[in-house]
Short mmCIF file of C-alpha atoms (C1' of nucleotides) in Angstrom, two decimals:
data_model
loop_
_atom_site.label_atom_id
_atom_site.label_comp_id
_atom_site.label_asym_id
_atom_site.label_seq_id
_atom_site.Cartn_x
_atom_site.Cartn_y
_atom_site.Cartn_z
CA MET A 1 118.02 120.42 92.21
CA GLU A 2 117.40 123.82 93.77
CA LEU A 3 115.19 122.35 96.45
CA GLN A 4 115.02 125.55 98.42
CA TYR A 5 113.94 127.54 95.38
CA LEU A 6 111.21 125.01 94.68
CA ASP A 7 110.06 125.38 98.27
CA ALA A 8 109.91 129.12 97.81
CA LEU A 9 107.78 128.77 94.69
CA LYS A 10 105.52 126.33 96.45
CA ALA A 11 105.22 128.63 99.42
CA LEU A 12 104.30 131.58 97.22
CA ALA A 13 101.82 129.58 95.18
CA GLU A 14 99.26 129.74 97.96
CA PRO A 15 97.11 132.90 98.11
CA HIS A 16 97.37 133.46 101.87
CA ARG A 17 101.11 133.04 101.85
CA LEU A 18 101.51 135.23 98.80
CA ARG A 19 99.60 137.94 100.65
CA LEU A 20 101.79 137.50 103.70
CA CYS A 21 104.97 137.69 101.67
CA TRP A 22 103.71 140.74 99.80
CA LEU A 23 102.98 142.32 103.15
CA LEU A 24 106.43 141.63 104.53
CA ILE A 25 108.02 142.96 101.36
CA HIS A 26 106.06 146.18 101.37
CA VAL A 27 106.02 146.94 105.05
CA ASP A 28 109.78 146.67 105.12
CA GLN A 29 109.76 146.10 108.85
CA LYS A 30 109.57 143.29 111.34
CA VAL A 31 106.05 142.03 111.98
CA THR A 32 104.69 139.70 114.66
CA VAL A 33 102.34 136.81 114.11
CA ALA A 34 99.68 138.71 116.04
CA GLU A 35 100.01 141.75 113.81
CA ALA A 36 99.99 139.74 110.63
CA MET A 37 96.93 137.96 111.93
CA ASP A 38 95.03 141.18 112.53
CA VAL A 39 96.08 142.63 109.23
CA ILE A 40 95.31 139.61 107.13
CA GLY A 41 92.33 138.51 109.16
CA GLU A 42 93.01 134.82 109.38
CA THR A 43 93.22 132.37 112.21
CA GLN A 44 96.27 132.37 114.38
CA TYR A 45 97.41 128.88 113.58
CA ASN A 46 97.23 129.48 109.88
CA VAL A 47 99.17 132.71 110.03
CA SER A 48 101.71 131.03 112.27
CA ARG A 49 102.05 128.05 109.98
CA ASN A 50 102.22 130.11 106.81
CA LEU A 51 104.81 132.52 108.13
CA LYS A 52 106.85 129.59 109.27
CA MET A 53 106.65 128.02 105.83
CA LEU A 54 107.83 131.23 104.20
CA PHE A 55 110.67 131.27 106.70
CA LYS A 56 111.64 127.66 106.06
CA ALA A 57 111.51 128.35 102.35
CA GLY A 58 114.14 131.03 102.80
CA LEU A 59 111.92 134.00 102.05
CA LEU A 60 111.64 135.39 105.57
CA ASP A 61 113.86 135.68 108.60
CA GLN A 62 112.68 134.87 112.08
CA GLU A 63 113.58 136.58 115.32
CA LYS A 64 112.13 135.54 118.66
CA ASN A 65 111.77 138.17 121.34
CA GLY A 66 110.11 137.08 124.54
CA LYS A 67 106.72 135.77 123.72
CA TRP A 68 106.67 137.60 120.43
CA VAL A 69 107.98 136.25 117.18
CA TYR A 70 109.00 138.75 114.56
CA TYR A 71 109.32 137.96 110.88
CA THR A 72 111.15 140.10 108.37
CA LEU A 73 111.92 139.84 104.72
CA ALA A 74 115.10 137.84 104.25
CA LYS A 75 117.97 139.53 102.43
CA GLN A 76 118.75 137.67 99.25
CA THR A 77 122.08 137.56 97.52
CA GLU A 78 121.53 135.26 94.57
CA LYS A 79 120.09 136.72 91.43
CA HIS A 80 117.24 134.30 90.91
CA TRP A 81 116.11 134.85 94.49
CA LEU A 82 116.30 138.59 94.18
CA LEU A 83 114.26 138.45 91.01
CA LEU A 84 111.69 136.17 92.58
CA VAL A 85 111.17 138.53 95.50
CA ASP A 86 111.09 141.47 93.12
CA SER A 87 108.41 139.75 91.13
CA VAL A 88 106.20 139.53 94.20
CA ARG A 89 107.06 143.12 95.05
CA HIS A 90 105.73 144.29 91.72
CA LEU A 91 102.39 142.58 91.95
CA PRO A 92 99.68 145.17 91.25
CA ALA A 93 99.06 146.77 94.62
CA SER A 94 95.37 146.99 93.83
CA GLN A 95 95.02 143.37 94.83
CA PHE A 96 96.25 144.13 98.29
CA GLU A 97 94.94 147.59 98.96
CA SER A 98 93.21 146.88 102.22
CA VAL A 99 96.19 144.94 103.45
CA ALA A 100 98.59 147.85 103.23
CA GLY A 101 96.17 150.22 104.92
CA ARG A 102 95.34 147.84 107.73
CA CYS A 103 99.00 147.15 108.33
CA LYS A 104 99.80 150.82 108.67
CA LEU A 105 96.96 151.09 111.17
CA ARG A 106 98.15 148.09 113.12
CA LEU A 107 101.76 149.19 113.30
CA GLY A 108 100.48 152.47 114.68
CA MET A 109 99.66 150.61 117.88
CA ARG A 110 103.31 149.89 118.58
CA VAL A 111 105.23 151.45 121.45
CA ASP A 112 108.87 152.31 120.81
CA GLY A 113 108.71 150.29 117.65
CA GLU A 114 107.73 147.12 119.45
CA CYS A 115 104.51 145.20 119.30
CA VAL A 116 102.74 145.36 122.66
CA VAL A 117 99.19 144.33 121.95
CA GLY A 118 98.12 140.82 121.09
CA PRO A 119 95.88 139.52 118.37
CA ASN A 120 92.24 140.43 118.06
CA SER A 121 92.38 142.96 120.88
CA ASP A 122 89.46 145.27 121.61
CA ASP A 123 91.64 148.25 120.79
CA TRP A 124 92.30 146.85 117.35
CA ILE A 125 88.64 146.12 116.70
CA LYS A 126 87.76 149.70 117.69
CA LEU A 127 90.49 151.09 115.48
CA LEU A 128 89.15 149.08 112.60
CA ASN A 129 85.61 150.35 113.00
CA LEU A 130 86.46 154.04 112.91
CA MET B 1 93.34 138.01 93.15
CA GLU B 2 95.98 137.45 90.48
CA LEU B 3 94.73 133.97 89.77
CA GLN B 4 96.86 133.58 86.68
CA TYR B 5 100.00 134.56 88.57
CA LEU B 6 99.21 132.02 91.24
CA ASP B 7 98.78 129.40 88.54
CA ALA B 8 102.18 130.31 87.18
CA LEU B 9 103.80 129.93 90.59
CA LYS B 10 102.06 126.62 91.09
CA ALA B 11 103.15 125.46 87.66
CA LEU B 12 106.76 126.38 88.34
CA ALA B 13 106.75 124.80 91.78
CA GLU B 14 106.99 121.33 90.31
CA PRO B 15 110.50 120.13 89.39
CA HIS B 16 109.61 118.67 86.00
CA ARG B 17 107.75 121.76 84.95
CA LEU B 18 110.47 124.05 86.26
CA ARG B 19 112.93 122.13 84.10
CA LEU B 20 110.65 122.44 81.09
CA CYS B 21 110.20 126.14 81.59
CA TRP B 22 113.92 126.65 82.09
CA LEU B 23 114.46 124.78 78.84
CA LEU B 24 112.00 126.90 76.89
CA ILE B 25 113.56 130.06 78.32
CA HIS B 26 117.08 129.09 77.42
CA VAL B 27 116.53 127.48 74.08
CA ASP B 28 114.73 130.59 72.89
CA GLN B 29 113.02 128.65 70.15
CA LYS B 30 109.86 126.69 69.55
CA VAL B 31 110.01 123.12 70.78
CA THR B 32 107.69 120.17 70.17
CA VAL B 33 106.39 117.78 72.78
CA ALA B 34 108.44 115.02 71.18
CA GLU B 35 111.64 117.05 71.43
CA ALA B 36 111.00 118.10 74.98
CA MET B 37 110.29 114.49 75.78
CA ASP B 38 113.61 113.29 74.36
CA VAL B 39 115.52 116.07 76.02
CA ILE B 40 113.95 115.75 79.44
CA GLY B 41 113.56 112.00 79.28
CA GLU B 42 110.07 111.65 80.66
CA THR B 43 106.95 109.91 79.48
CA GLN B 44 104.93 111.40 76.67
CA TYR B 45 101.81 112.04 78.66
CA ASN B 46 103.65 113.81 81.42
CA VAL B 47 105.56 116.10 79.10
CA SER B 48 102.35 116.81 77.22
CA ARG B 49 100.44 117.56 80.38
CA ASN B 50 103.16 119.67 81.93
CA LEU B 51 103.74 121.78 78.84
CA LYS B 52 100.03 122.36 78.63
CA MET B 53 99.91 123.47 82.24
CA LEU B 54 102.71 125.95 81.66
CA PHE B 55 100.77 127.19 78.66
CA LYS B 56 97.50 127.54 80.56
CA ALA B 57 99.38 129.33 83.32
CA GLY B 58 100.43 131.96 80.80
CA LEU B 59 104.11 131.08 80.74
CA LEU B 60 104.23 129.46 77.31
CA ASP B 61 102.57 129.98 73.97
CA GLN B 62 101.21 127.13 71.90
CA GLU B 63 101.23 126.73 68.15
CA LYS B 64 99.83 123.69 66.43
CA ASN B 65 101.28 122.66 63.11
CA GLY B 66 99.94 119.48 61.61
CA LYS B 67 100.46 116.71 64.03
CA TRP B 68 103.15 118.63 65.85
CA VAL B 69 102.57 121.02 68.70
CA TYR B 70 105.18 123.68 69.29
CA TYR B 71 105.60 125.53 72.54
CA THR B 72 107.51 128.76 72.95
CA LEU B 73 108.20 131.11 75.80
CA ALA B 74 105.35 133.58 76.07
CA LYS B 75 106.21 137.27 75.77
CA GLN B 76 105.38 139.05 78.99
CA THR B 77 104.52 142.69 79.33
CA GLU B 78 103.77 143.12 83.00
CA LYS B 79 106.64 143.72 85.34
CA HIS B 80 105.91 141.01 87.87
CA TRP B 81 105.63 138.47 85.08
CA LEU B 82 108.86 139.60 83.47
CA LEU B 83 110.62 139.33 86.79
CA LEU B 84 109.21 135.90 87.47
CA VAL B 85 110.45 134.57 84.14
CA ASP B 86 113.77 136.30 84.69
CA SER B 87 114.07 134.59 88.02
CA VAL B 88 113.76 131.20 86.37
CA ARG B 89 116.17 132.32 83.68
CA HIS B 90 118.83 133.03 86.28
CA LEU B 91 118.64 129.70 88.01
CA PRO B 92 122.18 128.29 88.25
CA ALA B 93 122.67 126.50 84.95
CA SER B 94 124.63 123.80 86.68
CA GLN B 95 121.38 122.20 87.72
CA PHE B 96 120.35 121.80 84.12
CA GLU B 97 123.60 121.12 82.37
CA SER B 98 122.63 117.93 80.62
CA VAL B 99 119.34 119.46 79.58
CA ALA B 100 120.90 122.25 77.55
CA GLY B 101 123.33 119.91 75.85
CA ARG B 102 120.73 117.33 74.98
CA CYS B 103 118.45 119.99 73.60
CA LYS B 104 121.11 121.33 71.30
CA LEU B 105 121.68 117.79 70.09
CA ARG B 106 117.99 117.18 69.54
CA LEU B 107 117.38 120.43 67.68
CA GLY B 108 120.22 119.40 65.40
CA MET B 109 117.92 116.77 63.99
CA ARG B 110 115.58 119.38 62.54
CA VAL B 111 115.13 120.00 58.81
CA ASP B 112 114.60 123.58 57.74
CA GLY B 113 114.04 124.51 61.34
CA GLU B 114 111.14 122.12 61.72
CA CYS B 115 110.86 119.02 63.82
CA VAL B 116 110.60 115.96 61.61
CA VAL B 117 111.41 113.03 63.84
CA GLY B 118 109.17 111.73 66.56
CA PRO B 119 109.90 110.85 70.14
CA ASN B 120 112.29 108.11 71.15
CA SER B 121 113.44 107.45 67.62
CA ASP B 122 116.36 105.14 66.85
CA ASP B 123 118.26 108.07 65.39
CA TRP B 124 117.93 109.95 68.64
CA ILE B 125 119.05 106.98 70.71
CA LYS B 126 122.10 106.59 68.49
CA LEU B 127 122.90 110.27 68.71
CA LEU B 128 122.74 110.06 72.47
CA ASN B 129 125.14 107.16 72.67
CA LEU B 130 127.92 108.75 70.69
"C1'" DA C 1 103.33 128.98 142.00
"C1'" DT C 2 99.65 130.45 139.14
"C1'" DC C 3 97.73 132.51 135.41
"C1'" DA C 4 97.34 134.94 131.00
"C1'" DT C 5 99.12 135.39 126.60
"C1'" DA C 6 101.76 134.60 122.11
"C1'" DC C 7 102.78 131.18 119.43
"C1'" DT C 8 103.25 126.21 117.87
"C1'" DT C 9 101.97 121.59 116.62
"C1'" DG C 10 99.89 116.83 116.29
"C1'" DC C 11 95.78 114.78 114.42
"C1'" DG C 12 91.96 113.91 111.28
"C1'" DC C 13 89.48 115.14 107.28
"C1'" DA C 14 88.54 116.96 102.78
"C1'" DT C 15 90.58 118.48 98.64
"C1'" DT C 16 94.09 118.73 95.36
"C1'" DT C 17 97.88 116.99 92.77
"C1'" DA C 18 101.04 113.81 90.29
"C1'" DT C 19 101.33 109.69 87.76
"C1'" DG C 20 100.61 105.36 85.13
"C1'" DC C 21 97.70 103.10 82.07
"C1'" DA C 22 94.69 102.75 78.46
"C1'" DT C 23 92.34 104.97 75.15
"C1'" DA C 24 91.00 108.87 72.34
"C1'" DT C 25 91.83 112.70 68.92
"C1'" DG C 26 93.66 114.59 65.01
"C1'" DT C 27 96.66 114.65 61.03
"C1'" DA C 28 99.47 112.77 57.30
"C1'" DA C 29 100.92 109.09 54.38
"C1'" DT C 30 99.94 104.91 51.69
"C1'" DA D 1 89.88 103.43 53.84
"C1'" DT D 2 93.54 102.05 56.44
"C1'" DT D 3 97.55 102.77 58.90
"C1'" DA D 4 101.09 105.22 61.42
"C1'" DC D 5 102.22 108.59 64.40
"C1'" DA D 6 102.11 112.95 67.55
"C1'" DT D 7 99.59 114.51 71.08
"C1'" DA D 8 95.79 114.67 74.47
"C1'" DT D 9 92.86 112.94 78.12
"C1'" DG D 10 89.63 110.15 81.28
"C1'" DC D 11 90.15 107.17 85.07
"C1'" DA D 12 92.08 105.10 89.21
"C1'" DT D 13 95.34 105.43 92.79
"C1'" DA D 14 98.78 107.27 95.80
"C1'" DA D 15 100.78 111.19 97.83
"C1'" DA D 16 100.73 115.89 99.29
"C1'" DT D 17 98.34 119.93 100.95
"C1'" DG D 18 95.26 123.15 103.55
"C1'" DC D 19 92.59 123.71 107.54
"C1'" DG D 20 89.99 123.34 111.80
"C1'" DC D 21 90.33 121.73 116.32
"C1'" DA D 22 92.39 120.88 120.55
"C1'" DA D 23 96.26 120.54 123.16
"C1'" DG D 24 101.04 121.86 123.67
"C1'" DT D 25 105.24 125.01 124.71
"C1'" DA D 26 107.25 129.09 126.29
"C1'" DT D 27 107.51 133.52 128.22
"C1'" DG D 28 106.01 137.35 131.23
"C1'" DA D 29 103.00 139.27 134.87
"C1'" DT D 30 100.72 138.85 139.41
#
DNA sequence: ATCATACTTGCGCATTTATGCATATGTAAT
DNA sequence: ATTACATATGCATAAATGCGCAAGTATGAT
């Protein structure tokens, strides 16, 4: 009975994961665990676990590249999935203001579009405190 | 942080409640606890509790009428809510086939559009076994 | 080979959630 | 008033969930 869809709802029903999914939807780009961690400001294992849950639920795609793991928004084809993702997309951005800004900042640290600096780096902390 | 929306996701993330919500969306009519109970085939207290949760989550409206309590699909105005409800609406009907049929049957027992027979009645059992 | 780094995962604990049972509330009929 | 009936709810229990910690895997650099 639409087990995967139920998993997606369950995954989204948790504030941290909803934030993560919102982020992936709005950034429209691949994002590493380290980057998500810096942007969201949570522990590594939680970000890792939550991203993985969103992936297993069919909301994100996963792509491993060396020691980095990139997550992107999964492309949906079925209507109810598209609508579900759209629903999250249209959440009032006000709730996530800082998230979008911080993400832009963090992605600015990339080189040739790839993530090259790990989580909680000094460079990131400095960038944050400007 | 969008607490109500999170409640809605949580409410929908449970199979019985997802079924109930799907029912209310597709029947496009007010439905009593007794009717929902007969249609879904669960215990009274669970149907009562689950409908109430969907109501508290902002997905359903409640209207008490004598000893009957009617629930209807709540009218949404915000985009992310509309999309969320639409997502449930577009779930493959195949999953819920029997539900729709049974509901039509059960609503056929109404008089002047009002529910007049309680849960698990002999009449309902007979109607089911035709 | 060794080490640092990005990410993952098993375990234990605290909290939440679903469910059955029994009982309570509220309303209508007699 | 008493009874019948539709719905709600407190309580106990079992299962699921979130999270911190510590240890694990895997990859790249030296």
